[in-house]
Amino acid sequence: MTSKQTRLSISILDTKRITPPEWDGYQSFPTITNVDGELLVGFRRAVNISDDLRQVMDHGMAGDIYTTRSKDGGYTFEPPQLIISHAQERTNEHDALLTHLGNNKVLLISRTHTSDLRRNYYSLSTDGGRNFPKRQTLDLYGYEWASFGHFIPALDDTNTFIGTFYNGPGCGTFRFNPENGEISRQSYIYKSIPEYRLNETSITRLSSGRILALIRQQPCIDGLFKSHSDDDGKTWSSPQPIGLYGEAPSITLLPDGRILCIYRGMIRKNPKCRVALSISEDSGQTWSRPQTLAWYKGGRFHGGYGDLEVNHRGQIVAVYYISRKQEAPVVERMMLELE
């Protein structure tokens, strides 16, 4: 449950939109990864939709995937680079999950979402994410989506990485070799039941070797859940709520061993939503009371998904999407410093 003793004390140093000011469209789902000191952000930009289509596609249609890079620790970003074009592929791209794997290799996971096509894809860059070759399909068993959180290295194979999957029969982890596309050892954390499901899952490896997972519950009844694995993702503990009410968690391990979580913060029986932050000082057993980074307007779908990275100064760089005036959301970054 939420710890009453732990308090998150953090300073907001700077807030900035990192997509061009003249851009419109529905900008969303950013992720960030540290590529040898440079910060690489991936995100989606889609066409705005009218209210009568809101129940058909909440996040816009005709989605493209872009990346943008910062060479100064997240303070400034280069102009966005188009990576996957809906005009060419006709696939309505969702999500741009970037993970630096080491040795200048960056893995990109994207998924398509049209009435005719729902599929996962991957592309492995070998030049630090400046160029991505033609993507390949990533077909998991049971039609699950892959992936939500970043990939982490497996302990027993330097070529294999552990990622998460969700929807389909449930949520869990799988092993993936991006060099040859081999998928192995798919393990469930939770299998869906009629009342609710656990889906979007973010993982990190602790110094002990344990893998910690934070998971979204849909519909949101109890809030975020946690689970852990002590055998490199083969088996998982029974998921338990952590006392934070919200969705879409993304966790990162800080250099001092603490765990920081950014998520869509919600209030029971209240339409207000926020970009929220919480910290754990005991390997994910308890979590601080959340701190609000920003409130947003326009409905639950108009913000809240975020990601975190640490720059070379030890500052926290948060990226997220947000609608501040009920307009279509844009991608922002926030510079943070733990006190």
XYZ file of C-alpha atoms in Angstrom:
339
model
C 0.000 0.000 0.000
C 1.015 3.664 -0.206
C 3.597 4.466 2.452
C 2.678 7.317 4.774
C 6.332 7.732 5.804
C 7.852 8.043 2.343
C 7.588 11.490 0.808
C 8.589 12.386 -2.733
C 10.349 15.740 -2.738
C 11.138 16.933 -6.216
C 11.784 20.260 -7.934
C 10.502 21.079 -11.423
C 13.374 22.850 -13.177
C 11.814 23.433 -16.582
C 8.830 22.439 -18.727
C 8.894 22.568 -22.515
C 6.955 21.334 -25.503
C 9.366 19.309 -27.648
C 7.255 19.060 -30.805
C 7.122 21.981 -33.272
C 4.693 24.734 -32.190
C 3.058 24.801 -35.633
C 2.181 21.104 -35.454
C -1.391 19.989 -34.985
C -2.667 16.418 -34.756
C -2.908 14.086 -31.797
C 0.618 13.742 -30.380
C 0.961 10.938 -27.865
C 2.663 7.912 -26.255
C 6.262 9.193 -25.922
C 9.111 6.976 -24.713
C 12.695 7.973 -23.923
C 15.991 6.081 -23.858
C 19.574 7.098 -23.087
C 21.931 6.331 -25.980
C 25.426 6.890 -24.586
C 24.543 10.284 -23.138
C 22.153 11.409 -25.865
C 18.428 11.179 -25.117
C 16.247 9.719 -27.854
C 12.462 10.173 -27.711
C 9.922 8.322 -29.839
C 6.279 9.352 -30.136
C 3.146 9.129 -32.270
C 1.423 11.891 -34.254
C -2.050 11.250 -35.653
C -4.868 13.156 -37.336
C -7.430 14.804 -35.077
C -10.859 13.230 -35.113
C -14.361 14.585 -34.640
C -16.478 13.929 -31.563
C -18.739 11.473 -33.393
C -15.717 9.215 -33.939
C -14.505 9.481 -30.351
C -15.818 6.060 -29.364
C -14.345 4.443 -32.468
C -10.794 5.707 -32.107
C -9.988 7.782 -29.035
C -6.405 8.588 -30.012
C -6.832 9.794 -33.573
C -6.242 8.000 -36.837
C -3.560 7.856 -39.564
C -0.763 7.681 -36.998
C 2.905 8.292 -37.864
C 5.970 7.483 -35.728
C 8.653 10.115 -35.089
C 11.858 10.386 -33.077
C 13.630 13.434 -31.701
C 17.067 13.644 -30.074
C 18.674 15.748 -27.338
C 22.448 16.149 -27.044
C 22.388 18.387 -23.969
C 20.647 16.212 -21.407
C 17.080 16.952 -22.427
C 17.083 20.754 -22.442
C 16.797 21.100 -26.218
C 15.699 18.666 -28.907
C 16.394 18.371 -32.616
C 13.542 18.623 -35.159
C 11.479 15.409 -35.204
C 12.425 12.756 -37.748
C 9.686 10.736 -39.470
C 10.381 7.018 -38.981
C 7.156 5.280 -40.044
C 4.667 7.015 -42.347
C 0.990 6.106 -42.381
C 0.730 7.631 -45.863
C 3.158 4.968 -47.090
C 2.313 2.013 -44.851
C -1.440 2.620 -44.319
C -1.120 1.038 -40.886
C -2.210 3.738 -38.378
C 0.826 3.405 -36.134
C 0.447 3.270 -32.358
C 3.289 3.519 -29.858
C 6.990 4.085 -30.465
C 8.758 2.041 -27.817
C 12.513 2.737 -27.888
C 15.100 0.795 -25.875
C 18.859 1.276 -26.079
C 20.350 -2.225 -25.994
C 24.009 -1.179 -25.835
C 26.698 -1.138 -28.554
C 24.822 1.688 -30.339
C 21.808 -0.578 -30.964
C 18.300 0.808 -30.446
C 15.223 -1.415 -30.647
C 11.972 0.128 -31.919
C 8.673 -1.643 -31.232
C 5.522 -0.301 -32.876
C 2.042 -1.664 -33.406
C -0.589 -1.093 -36.041
C -4.241 -0.464 -35.315
C -6.736 -0.437 -38.160
C -10.049 -2.198 -38.716
C -8.197 -4.742 -40.876
C -4.777 -4.993 -39.255
C -3.604 -5.351 -35.636
C 0.028 -6.411 -35.495
C 3.357 -5.833 -33.730
C 6.528 -4.818 -35.554
C 10.174 -4.264 -34.637
C 13.212 -2.596 -36.161
C 16.799 -2.677 -34.874
C 18.945 0.404 -35.435
C 22.710 -0.096 -35.346
C 23.660 3.595 -35.455
C 22.192 4.832 -32.195
C 18.662 5.332 -33.501
C 19.523 7.687 -36.359
C 18.272 5.214 -38.934
C 15.945 2.239 -38.672
C 15.853 -0.508 -41.318
C 12.620 -1.856 -42.735
C 10.674 -3.270 -39.829
C 9.725 -6.901 -39.356
C 6.712 -8.559 -37.764
C 6.750 -9.573 -34.120
C 3.986 -12.140 -33.685
C 3.403 -13.332 -30.139
C 1.271 -16.276 -29.147
C -2.333 -15.425 -28.339
C -2.439 -12.139 -30.288
C -0.950 -10.084 -27.455
C 0.399 -6.585 -27.899
C 4.132 -6.103 -27.477
C 5.440 -4.210 -25.724
C 4.624 -1.535 -23.152
C 7.632 -1.075 -20.879
C 11.236 -1.056 -22.049
C 13.157 -4.258 -22.691
C 15.773 -5.390 -20.146
C 18.725 -7.753 -20.750
C 18.300 -11.414 -19.836
C 20.877 -12.737 -17.373
C 21.832 -15.900 -19.225
C 22.149 -14.666 -22.824
C 23.689 -11.369 -23.946
C 21.708 -11.471 -27.192
C 18.311 -11.912 -25.525
C 16.108 -9.252 -23.935
C 12.974 -9.492 -21.824
C 9.909 -7.507 -22.903
C 6.282 -7.368 -21.819
C 3.031 -8.256 -23.543
C -0.600 -7.438 -22.746
C -4.205 -7.943 -23.848
C -5.060 -11.265 -25.446
C -5.501 -13.847 -22.650
C -3.503 -11.770 -20.171
C -0.223 -9.970 -19.476
C 3.325 -11.129 -18.887
C 6.827 -11.230 -20.319
C 8.621 -12.865 -23.216
C 12.208 -13.210 -24.384
C 13.320 -11.753 -27.685
C 16.499 -11.843 -29.735
C 16.338 -8.775 -32.032
C 19.249 -10.030 -34.133
C 17.323 -13.023 -35.484
C 13.737 -12.267 -34.381
C 13.485 -15.359 -32.171
C 10.742 -15.286 -29.512
C 10.964 -17.624 -26.537
C 9.754 -18.309 -23.001
C 6.463 -16.453 -22.839
C 5.405 -16.274 -19.162
C 2.112 -15.003 -17.763
C 1.957 -12.653 -14.814
C -1.823 -12.596 -14.900
C -4.574 -14.153 -16.986
C -7.664 -12.027 -17.567
C -10.955 -12.675 -15.772
C -14.424 -11.357 -16.699
C -14.358 -8.637 -14.018
C -11.158 -6.940 -15.172
C -7.788 -7.490 -16.760
C -4.246 -6.407 -16.051
C -2.526 -5.171 -19.169
C 0.108 -2.457 -19.799
C 3.202 -3.594 -17.889
C 6.504 -1.809 -17.176
C 9.506 -3.724 -15.820
C 12.932 -2.970 -14.372
C 15.674 -5.104 -12.861
C 16.770 -4.358 -9.302
C 20.357 -4.699 -8.037
C 19.368 -8.003 -6.415
C 18.517 -9.443 -9.836
C 14.782 -9.421 -9.130
C 12.560 -8.082 -11.918
C 9.856 -5.722 -10.681
C 6.702 -5.152 -12.731
C 4.078 -2.428 -12.357
C 0.827 -3.123 -14.174
C -2.319 -1.267 -15.227
C -5.745 -2.578 -14.231
C -8.605 -2.134 -16.701
C -11.148 -0.983 -15.753
C -9.390 0.891 -12.963
C -10.899 -0.481 -9.748
C -7.943 -0.816 -7.376
C -5.361 1.126 -9.367
C -1.824 0.000 -10.184
C -0.601 -3.522 -9.375
C 2.881 -4.938 -8.778
C 4.472 -8.338 -9.324
C 8.030 -9.664 -9.212
C 10.147 -12.466 -10.619
C 13.253 -13.952 -8.992
C 14.013 -16.405 -11.817
C 14.595 -13.996 -14.707
C 10.969 -13.827 -15.783
C 10.162 -17.546 -15.805
C 7.589 -17.256 -13.003
C 5.907 -14.316 -11.308
C 4.397 -13.527 -7.920
C 0.654 -12.996 -7.596
C -0.087 -9.352 -8.533
C -1.044 -7.040 -5.659
C -2.340 -3.435 -5.676
C 0.197 -0.833 -4.537
C -2.172 1.901 -3.380
C -1.746 4.272 -6.340
C -4.960 4.975 -8.250
C -4.323 5.446 -11.936
C -3.148 3.863 -15.171
C -0.220 3.413 -17.567
C 2.772 3.115 -15.207
C 6.348 3.504 -16.405
C 9.155 2.787 -13.957
C 12.876 3.488 -13.976
C 15.638 2.459 -11.574
C 17.597 5.444 -10.292
C 21.393 5.262 -9.768
C 20.912 5.179 -5.972
C 18.589 2.148 -6.168
C 15.291 3.945 -5.673
C 12.495 3.363 -8.206
C 10.586 6.209 -9.819
C 7.162 5.746 -11.419
C 5.323 8.117 -13.758
C 1.688 7.328 -14.501
C -1.757 8.693 -15.350
C -3.032 9.800 -11.968
C -6.791 9.617 -11.442
C -9.240 10.547 -8.698
C -12.136 8.265 -7.818
C -15.497 9.556 -9.059
C -13.811 12.648 -10.498
C -13.048 13.299 -14.197
C -9.844 15.213 -13.429
C -6.623 13.487 -14.526
C -2.952 14.301 -14.073
C 0.587 13.311 -14.904
C 1.719 11.906 -11.564
C 4.967 10.715 -10.010
C 5.716 8.359 -7.092
C 8.891 6.850 -5.649
C 9.780 3.626 -3.835
C 12.753 3.439 -1.486
C 12.339 -0.259 -0.619
C 12.538 -2.114 -3.940
C 8.887 -1.570 -4.798
C 7.356 -2.777 -1.528
C 5.831 0.612 -0.708
C 5.288 3.797 -2.696
C 5.176 7.465 -1.760
C 2.146 9.626 -1.982
C 1.940 10.829 -5.589
C 3.160 14.231 -6.661
C 1.300 15.978 -9.469
C 3.485 17.178 -12.320
C 0.612 18.590 -14.386
C -3.187 18.439 -14.587
C -4.736 18.091 -18.005
C -8.076 18.695 -19.697
C -10.149 17.140 -22.433
C -10.791 13.745 -20.889
C -8.824 10.753 -19.636
C -7.389 9.882 -23.060
C -5.788 13.305 -23.522
C -2.669 12.681 -21.456
C -0.972 10.784 -18.702
C 1.234 8.312 -20.553
C 4.846 9.162 -19.771
C 8.379 7.841 -19.496
C 11.515 8.681 -17.505
C 15.268 8.801 -18.013
C 18.273 10.134 -16.099
C 20.639 12.534 -17.874
C 24.396 12.951 -17.410
C 23.812 15.559 -14.681
C 21.742 13.142 -12.609
C 18.558 15.050 -13.402
C 15.293 13.283 -14.199
C 13.891 13.865 -17.689
C 10.175 13.110 -17.918
C 8.355 12.944 -21.253
C 4.569 12.707 -21.531
C 1.670 13.896 -23.643
C -0.841 16.408 -22.366
C -3.756 18.653 -23.301
C -3.675 21.835 -21.232
C -6.607 23.704 -22.795
C -8.815 20.881 -24.075
C -7.044 20.991 -27.440
C -5.481 17.904 -28.982
C -2.515 16.857 -26.827
C 1.146 17.619 -27.500
C 4.393 16.022 -26.322
C 6.237 17.781 -23.492
C 9.317 17.139 -21.434
C 9.879 18.193 -17.849
C 13.274 18.527 -16.148
C 13.153 17.325 -12.543
C 15.562 17.177 -9.626
C 15.122 15.029 -6.543
C 15.607 17.023 -3.337
